[in-house]
Structure formats: structure tokens, C-alpha cells
């Protein structure tokens, strides 16, 4: 039973205010959003910061709903992933981890690296270019999620890929929202 | 012409399109699971309306939040408004919501429809 205490301590030392592990659906997305909102309201977070955190959470959660692969659908359910929010004195961080197809790692890394090279105006131009010329994907995504997260954050997106097996890789993403 | 009236929910906006009473409004939060499906009735309504519109059509956007998939559909709605003679957009944003103000400005640069900005 010690893992319960360990997990609790980890959450406290890492300043995690919300952790969800499991299947991701639109219903779960709404529940997680409502919980995070209530949490931020409970200590009177400033509305501008709250909006940015909400915004990044939505893109992050809906990315998982649309793109996450499952290690094993029968055991873990569809779109199995982890989602966390942390709160420190000076910033929030929104973190997600989910399996993706290994064949998509290179293109995703390239996309994120390019986004990280852009400043505020560069991101704005990229956003306008994609929204003007792009169409919704089969899964209903606009291809704007990462760009929007980077814009709302104002910081670099931190990401990593860990191999799981031949077909799958684990994609971790961290977005920071400054509180000042 | 029929009225399009959808109650808002926690993830979809309130929509009221009423030619006779001159109300054209989209408000609330927009993060539907399938934004293309959700907004299709609005596009269909405007497609029909543009053939016989009112003298002026002030279209109110009073959004608290929208996700990126919705932003693509908002652009589709605005593009449809380009085809409506006498249409203009009234873009509302909360007075401390710079992101929503900027989003409106960006949309106004992407389409050829007059925009008015108002705070609430």
C-alpha cells in the first residue's frame, strides 16, 4: 500500500493539482475542465490566467481525444493517456502523455521544433496561414492546436518521445502559463 | 424563413438566427467534439438567407471561449457573411480579454466584412 503514499507525496512535491489517467472522451474532457476551473476559482485565480490555462487544456485534451493511440484497447480502453496540471508560485504547467504511432514521431518533432523557433509575430502569421489555407482533418482537427498553445503560453513547448515498441512511441508535452 | 435557435451548453454556444426579428447571434463557449457537424446548420441557414437578406445584417459574436477547430468554422461563417449584402460583424470581448480581442482582429483581416468591436 505504500505506493499510495508515494504517489501522494510525488503529487505534492511536483505541485500537481490534478492528475487524470485513463480513457479520454469529450465527456471526460468536460469533467476535467470543470474540475480545473473549480480548483482555480477556489483560490481566486485571475480571470486572464484562468482563460489561458483553460484554453491550453482544451487543445491538449482534444488532441489526446483525437490522436492518442492505445497500448492495448482491451485492457486500457481507447485513447489511454495521462493528463496533469501543476501550479507553482509563478506559473501553471499543463502536461500530457500519450501513445502515438512511431511513424509520426519525426513529423511531429519537426512541427513542434518549427513552432518553438517562432516569436509572437511568427506564430500569429503561422496561425493565419493555417486557418486560411487549411481544412479540417478527417478527425476534425484544424491543425492549429500546438500553434495556439504556444501563443497562449508565450513560452516554448517542451516535448519528448520515448519508444514503447516497434509501432508506438510515448509523446510527452508540457506547456507553461506564467502567472505574472 | 425559419428560425435557428440552439440553446448553449457547456461545450457548445448559444445560437439564434432570426430574420424576422433581426437577431443574428452566436454566444458562449464553443468546444464541440465535432465542430464541422455542429456548425453545419449555421452555414446552411446563411446559405439560404443570403439569397433574400434583410437590408442590414448585424451578426453578433459574443464568445467567451472557442477552440481551434471552432475557429476554422467561425472563419467559414464569416466567409459566408461576405456573400450576404449589408452584413457586418459585431465582435464582443470581455474588457480584460486581450486574446479574444486579438482573435477578432485576426478574423477581420481574413475576410471582407466590416467589423465593430465592443466590450462587455
GROMACS .gro file of C-alpha atoms in nm:
model
  300
    1UNK     CA    1   0.000   0.000   0.000
    2UNK     CA    2   0.300   0.231   0.026
    3UNK     CA    3   0.263   0.336  -0.339
    4UNK     CA    4  -0.043   0.536  -0.239
    5UNK     CA    5   0.161   0.747   0.000
    6UNK     CA    6   0.442   0.770  -0.256
    7UNK     CA    7   0.205   0.886  -0.526
    8UNK     CA    8   0.053   1.139  -0.288
    9UNK     CA    9   0.400   1.272  -0.198
   10UNK     CA   10   0.502   1.289  -0.562
   11UNK     CA   11   0.195   1.495  -0.642
   12UNK     CA   12   0.271   1.732  -0.357
   13UNK     CA   13   0.641   1.776  -0.435
   14UNK     CA   14   0.570   1.823  -0.806
   15UNK     CA   15   0.290   2.071  -0.720
   16UNK     CA   16   0.035   1.875  -0.919
   17UNK     CA   17  -0.318   1.995  -0.859
   18UNK     CA   18  -0.489   1.750  -1.093
   19UNK     CA   19  -0.389   1.418  -1.244
   20UNK     CA   20  -0.609   1.209  -1.469
   21UNK     CA   21  -0.504   0.875  -1.610
   22UNK     CA   22  -0.730   0.667  -1.830
   23UNK     CA   23  -0.957   0.683  -2.128
   24UNK     CA   24  -1.016   1.023  -2.291
   25UNK     CA   25  -1.350   1.126  -2.439
   26UNK     CA   26  -1.537   1.454  -2.482
   27UNK     CA   27  -1.731   1.378  -2.161
   28UNK     CA   28  -1.408   1.323  -1.966
   29UNK     CA   29  -1.265   1.640  -2.121
   30UNK     CA   30  -1.562   1.840  -1.991
   31UNK     CA   31  -1.528   1.690  -1.643
   32UNK     CA   32  -1.154   1.757  -1.623
   33UNK     CA   33  -1.208   2.116  -1.742
   34UNK     CA   34  -1.481   2.170  -1.482
   35UNK     CA   35  -1.259   2.033  -1.205
   36UNK     CA   36  -0.964   2.251  -1.302
   37UNK     CA   37  -1.187   2.558  -1.329
   38UNK     CA   38  -1.332   2.496  -0.986
   39UNK     CA   39  -0.985   2.447  -0.846
   40UNK     CA   40  -0.862   2.779  -0.991
   41UNK     CA   41  -1.178   2.955  -0.871
   42UNK     CA   42  -1.126   2.819  -0.519
   43UNK     CA   43  -0.816   3.030  -0.473
   44UNK     CA   44  -0.943   3.321  -0.680
   45UNK     CA   45  -0.710   3.293  -0.978
   46UNK     CA   46  -0.708   3.596  -1.204
   47UNK     CA   47  -0.951   3.561  -1.494
   48UNK     CA   48  -0.693   3.626  -1.768
   49UNK     CA   49  -0.466   3.347  -1.642
   50UNK     CA   50  -0.764   3.117  -1.594
   51UNK     CA   51  -0.871   3.171  -1.953
   52UNK     CA   52  -0.524   3.087  -2.085
   53UNK     CA   53  -0.499   2.772  -1.874
   54UNK     CA   54  -0.848   2.668  -1.987
   55UNK     CA   55  -0.755   2.734  -2.348
   56UNK     CA   56  -0.437   2.525  -2.339
   57UNK     CA   57  -0.618   2.248  -2.150
   58UNK     CA   58  -0.888   2.221  -2.417
   59UNK     CA   59  -0.639   2.193  -2.703
   60UNK     CA   60  -0.431   1.944  -2.509
   61UNK     CA   61  -0.729   1.727  -2.408
   62UNK     CA   62  -0.888   1.734  -2.752
   63UNK     CA   63  -0.553   1.646  -2.910
   64UNK     CA   64  -0.550   1.336  -2.693
   65UNK     CA   65  -0.912   1.251  -2.780
   66UNK     CA   66  -0.836   1.279  -3.149
   67UNK     CA   67  -0.484   1.143  -3.181
   68UNK     CA   68  -0.391   0.919  -2.892
   69UNK     CA   69  -0.325   0.554  -2.967
   70UNK     CA   70  -0.381   0.290  -2.704
   71UNK     CA   71  -0.123   0.037  -2.585
   72UNK     CA   72  -0.396  -0.218  -2.555
   73UNK     CA   73  -0.756  -0.117  -2.616
   74UNK     CA   74  -0.899  -0.419  -2.435
   75UNK     CA   75  -0.703  -0.359  -2.117
   76UNK     CA   76  -0.669   0.020  -2.100
   77UNK     CA   77  -0.956   0.146  -2.315
   78UNK     CA   78  -0.942   0.384  -2.607
   79UNK     CA   79  -0.720   0.694  -2.610
   80UNK     CA   80  -0.547   0.589  -2.292
   81UNK     CA   81  -0.330   0.875  -2.169
   82UNK     CA   82  -0.220   1.083  -1.873
   83UNK     CA   83  -0.303   1.448  -1.818
   84UNK     CA   84  -0.172   1.670  -1.539
   85UNK     CA   85  -0.189   2.030  -1.422
   86UNK     CA   86   0.067   2.176  -1.188
   87UNK     CA   87   0.068   2.506  -1.010
   88UNK     CA   88   0.369   2.688  -0.878
   89UNK     CA   89   0.417   3.037  -0.736
   90UNK     CA   90   0.492   3.190  -1.074
   91UNK     CA   91   0.341   2.952  -1.332
   92UNK     CA   92   0.099   2.676  -1.426
   93UNK     CA   93   0.209   2.382  -1.633
   94UNK     CA   94  -0.021   2.164  -1.837
   95UNK     CA   95   0.129   1.827  -1.917
   96UNK     CA   96   0.009   1.536  -2.122
   97UNK     CA   97   0.148   1.197  -2.213
   98UNK     CA   98   0.004   0.959  -2.468
   99UNK     CA   99   0.099   0.694  -2.719
  100UNK     CA  100   0.128   0.789  -3.085
  101UNK     CA  101   0.232   0.590  -3.391
  102UNK     CA  102   0.611   0.567  -3.409
  103UNK     CA  103   0.596   0.659  -3.778
  104UNK     CA  104   0.456   1.002  -3.683
  105UNK     CA  105   0.733   1.094  -3.439
  106UNK     CA  106   0.960   1.268  -3.692
  107UNK     CA  107   0.689   1.484  -3.844
  108UNK     CA  108   0.554   1.584  -3.502
  109UNK     CA  109   0.901   1.667  -3.370
  110UNK     CA  110   0.961   1.881  -3.679
  111UNK     CA  111   0.629   2.062  -3.638
  112UNK     CA  112   0.696   2.138  -3.270
  113UNK     CA  113   1.057   2.241  -3.335
  114UNK     CA  114   0.938   2.485  -3.602
  115UNK     CA  115   0.677   2.632  -3.369
  116UNK     CA  116   0.941   2.678  -3.099
  117UNK     CA  117   1.159   2.878  -3.339
  118UNK     CA  118   0.888   3.139  -3.389
  119UNK     CA  119   0.831   3.456  -3.189
  120UNK     CA  120   0.491   3.614  -3.115
  121UNK     CA  121   0.451   3.763  -3.464
  122UNK     CA  122   0.579   3.448  -3.634
  123UNK     CA  123   0.321   3.239  -3.450
  124UNK     CA  124   0.047   3.481  -3.545
  125UNK     CA  125   0.143   3.457  -3.915
  126UNK     CA  126   0.158   3.078  -3.899
  127UNK     CA  127  -0.185   3.069  -3.733
  128UNK     CA  128  -0.336   3.286  -4.003
  129UNK     CA  129  -0.169   3.088  -4.279
  130UNK     CA  130  -0.303   2.756  -4.147
  131UNK     CA  131  -0.654   2.883  -4.081
  132UNK     CA  132  -0.672   3.046  -4.424
  133UNK     CA  133  -0.539   2.754  -4.627
  134UNK     CA  134  -0.609   2.450  -4.415
  135UNK     CA  135  -0.917   2.237  -4.396
  136UNK     CA  136  -1.036   2.023  -4.109
  137UNK     CA  137  -0.875   1.681  -4.094
  138UNK     CA  138  -1.070   1.359  -4.103
  139UNK     CA  139  -1.061   1.365  -3.724
  140UNK     CA  140  -1.197   1.719  -3.712
  141UNK     CA  141  -0.876   1.894  -3.610
  142UNK     CA  142  -0.778   2.228  -3.762
  143UNK     CA  143  -0.403   2.166  -3.731
  144UNK     CA  144  -0.384   2.473  -3.508
  145UNK     CA  145  -0.367   2.319  -3.162
  146UNK     CA  146   0.008   2.338  -3.097
  147UNK     CA  147   0.034   2.686  -3.251
  148UNK     CA  148  -0.248   2.808  -3.031
  149UNK     CA  149  -0.093   2.651  -2.722
  150UNK     CA  150   0.238   2.821  -2.797
  151UNK     CA  151   0.063   3.155  -2.848
  152UNK     CA  152  -0.133   3.136  -2.524
  153UNK     CA  153   0.176   3.024  -2.334
  154UNK     CA  154   0.430   3.272  -2.468
  155UNK     CA  155   0.693   3.011  -2.377
  156UNK     CA  156   0.850   2.723  -2.565
  157UNK     CA  157   0.660   2.394  -2.578
  158UNK     CA  158   0.863   2.123  -2.408
  159UNK     CA  159   0.828   1.778  -2.564
  160UNK     CA  160   0.979   1.434  -2.567
  161UNK     CA  161   0.929   1.097  -2.732
  162UNK     CA  162   1.002   0.763  -2.564
  163UNK     CA  163   0.990   0.444  -2.769
  164UNK     CA  164   0.727   0.197  -2.643
  165UNK     CA  165   0.762  -0.075  -2.906
  166UNK     CA  166   0.803  -0.103  -3.284
  167UNK     CA  167   0.469   0.058  -3.361
  168UNK     CA  168   0.424   0.305  -3.077
  169UNK     CA  169   0.604   0.590  -2.905
  170UNK     CA  170   0.511   0.781  -2.590
  171UNK     CA  171   0.469   1.153  -2.653
  172UNK     CA  172   0.504   1.392  -2.358
  173UNK     CA  173   0.421   1.760  -2.385
  174UNK     CA  174   0.448   2.042  -2.134
  175UNK     CA  175   0.301   2.389  -2.179
  176UNK     CA  176   0.369   2.666  -1.930
  177UNK     CA  177   0.141   2.956  -1.846
  178UNK     CA  178   0.315   3.230  -1.648
  179UNK     CA  179   0.114   3.369  -1.356
  180UNK     CA  180   0.269   3.712  -1.375
  181UNK     CA  181  -3.767   3.199  -4.310
  182UNK     CA  182  -3.730   2.951  -4.024
  183UNK     CA  183  -3.557   3.047  -3.701
  184UNK     CA  184  -3.242   2.866  -3.595
  185UNK     CA  185  -3.237   2.855  -3.219
  186UNK     CA  186  -2.992   2.637  -3.027
  187UNK     CA  187  -2.957   2.656  -2.650
  188UNK     CA  188  -2.599   2.687  -2.531
  189UNK     CA  189  -2.437   2.402  -2.339
  190UNK     CA  190  -2.109   2.372  -2.150
  191UNK     CA  191  -1.929   2.292  -2.476
  192UNK     CA  192  -2.145   2.445  -2.748
  193UNK     CA  193  -2.250   2.808  -2.799
  194UNK     CA  194  -2.599   2.953  -2.798
  195UNK     CA  195  -2.711   3.032  -3.150
  196UNK     CA  196  -3.005   3.246  -3.255
  197UNK     CA  197  -3.066   3.331  -3.618
  198UNK     CA  198  -3.398   3.505  -3.669
  199UNK     CA  199  -3.451   3.703  -3.988
  200UNK     CA  200  -3.788   3.847  -3.898
  201UNK     CA  201  -3.678   3.982  -3.559
  202UNK     CA  202  -3.335   4.079  -3.696
  203UNK     CA  203  -3.137   3.877  -3.446
  204UNK     CA  204  -2.816   3.705  -3.557
  205UNK     CA  205  -2.615   3.594  -3.261
  206UNK     CA  206  -2.361   3.336  -3.152
  207UNK     CA  207  -2.255   3.342  -2.787
  208UNK     CA  208  -2.095   3.142  -2.509
  209UNK     CA  209  -1.840   2.865  -2.525
  210UNK     CA  210  -1.751   2.662  -2.830
  211UNK     CA  211  -1.552   2.343  -2.797
  212UNK     CA  212  -1.774   2.078  -2.952
  213UNK     CA  213  -1.646   1.730  -3.018
  214UNK     CA  214  -1.720   1.771  -3.389
  215UNK     CA  215  -1.717   2.138  -3.481
  216UNK     CA  216  -1.793   2.080  -3.852
  217UNK     CA  217  -2.110   1.890  -3.768
  218UNK     CA  218  -2.214   2.138  -3.500
  219UNK     CA  219  -2.183   2.448  -3.721
  220UNK     CA  220  -2.326   2.299  -4.040
  221UNK     CA  221  -2.684   2.419  -3.961
  222UNK     CA  222  -2.549   2.777  -3.931
  223UNK     CA  223  -2.378   2.755  -4.269
  224UNK     CA  224  -2.692   2.603  -4.424
  225UNK     CA  225  -2.908   2.876  -4.273
  226UNK     CA  226  -2.684   3.153  -4.409
  227UNK     CA  227  -2.670   2.985  -4.750
  228UNK     CA  228  -3.047   3.017  -4.768
  229UNK     CA  229  -3.059   3.363  -4.609
  230UNK     CA  230  -2.808   3.523  -4.847
  231UNK     CA  231  -3.047   3.494  -5.141
  232UNK     CA  232  -3.300   3.720  -4.975
  233UNK     CA  233  -3.137   3.902  -4.681
  234UNK     CA  234  -3.260   4.195  -4.472
  235UNK     CA  235  -3.127   4.540  -4.565
  236UNK     CA  236  -2.865   4.503  -4.297
  237UNK     CA  237  -2.742   4.202  -4.106
  238UNK     CA  238  -2.550   4.278  -3.788
  239UNK     CA  239  -2.404   3.941  -3.686
  240UNK     CA  240  -2.309   3.932  -3.319
  241UNK     CA  241  -2.026   3.717  -3.192
  242UNK     CA  242  -2.022   3.719  -2.815
  243UNK     CA  243  -1.791   3.431  -2.738
  244UNK     CA  244  -1.637   3.360  -2.406
  245UNK     CA  245  -1.413   3.090  -2.547
  246UNK     CA  246  -1.368   2.888  -2.866
  247UNK     CA  247  -1.125   2.611  -2.954
  248UNK     CA  248  -0.910   2.595  -3.266
  249UNK     CA  249  -1.144   2.357  -3.450
  250UNK     CA  250  -1.427   2.608  -3.393
  251UNK     CA  251  -1.207   2.894  -3.516
  252UNK     CA  252  -1.192   2.726  -3.856
  253UNK     CA  253  -1.572   2.707  -3.867
  254UNK     CA  254  -1.606   3.068  -3.747
  255UNK     CA  255  -1.394   3.165  -4.048
  256UNK     CA  256  -1.632   2.962  -4.268
  257UNK     CA  257  -1.929   3.152  -4.120
  258UNK     CA  258  -1.753   3.484  -4.180
  259UNK     CA  259  -1.675   3.382  -4.538
  260UNK     CA  260  -2.042   3.306  -4.585
  261UNK     CA  261  -2.128   3.652  -4.444
  262UNK     CA  262  -1.907   3.803  -4.717
  263UNK     CA  263  -2.171   3.685  -4.961
  264UNK     CA  264  -2.454   3.850  -4.766
  265UNK     CA  265  -2.513   4.204  -4.887
  266UNK     CA  266  -2.528   4.453  -4.599
  267UNK     CA  267  -2.376   4.216  -4.344
  268UNK     CA  268  -2.144   4.333  -4.069
  269UNK     CA  269  -1.989   4.172  -3.766
  270UNK     CA  270  -2.014   4.296  -3.410
  271UNK     CA  271  -1.735   4.125  -3.218
  272UNK     CA  272  -1.781   4.133  -2.841
  273UNK     CA  273  -1.500   4.063  -2.599
  274UNK     CA  274  -1.471   4.087  -2.225
  275UNK     CA  275  -1.287   4.409  -2.142
  276UNK     CA  276  -0.987   4.228  -1.995
  277UNK     CA  277  -0.976   3.956  -2.261
  278UNK     CA  278  -0.700   4.065  -2.499
  279UNK     CA  279  -0.684   3.724  -2.664
  280UNK     CA  280  -1.049   3.744  -2.770
  281UNK     CA  281  -0.997   4.098  -2.895
  282UNK     CA  282  -0.694   3.987  -3.096
  283UNK     CA  283  -0.883   3.686  -3.234
  284UNK     CA  284  -1.150   3.923  -3.364
  285UNK     CA  285  -0.889   4.148  -3.522
  286UNK     CA  286  -0.731   3.850  -3.695
  287UNK     CA  287  -1.064   3.735  -3.834
  288UNK     CA  288  -1.134   4.088  -3.955
  289UNK     CA  289  -0.809   4.077  -4.152
  290UNK     CA  290  -0.902   3.747  -4.314
  291UNK     CA  291  -1.243   3.840  -4.454
  292UNK     CA  292  -1.401   4.130  -4.637
  293UNK     CA  293  -1.677   4.213  -4.388
  294UNK     CA  294  -1.689   4.529  -4.172
  295UNK     CA  295  -1.615   4.460  -3.803
  296UNK     CA  296  -1.724   4.659  -3.499
  297UNK     CA  297  -1.561   4.582  -3.167
  298UNK     CA  298  -1.746   4.609  -2.840
  299UNK     CA  299  -1.660   4.519  -2.484
  300UNK     CA  300  -1.894   4.368  -2.228
   0.00000   0.00000   0.00000
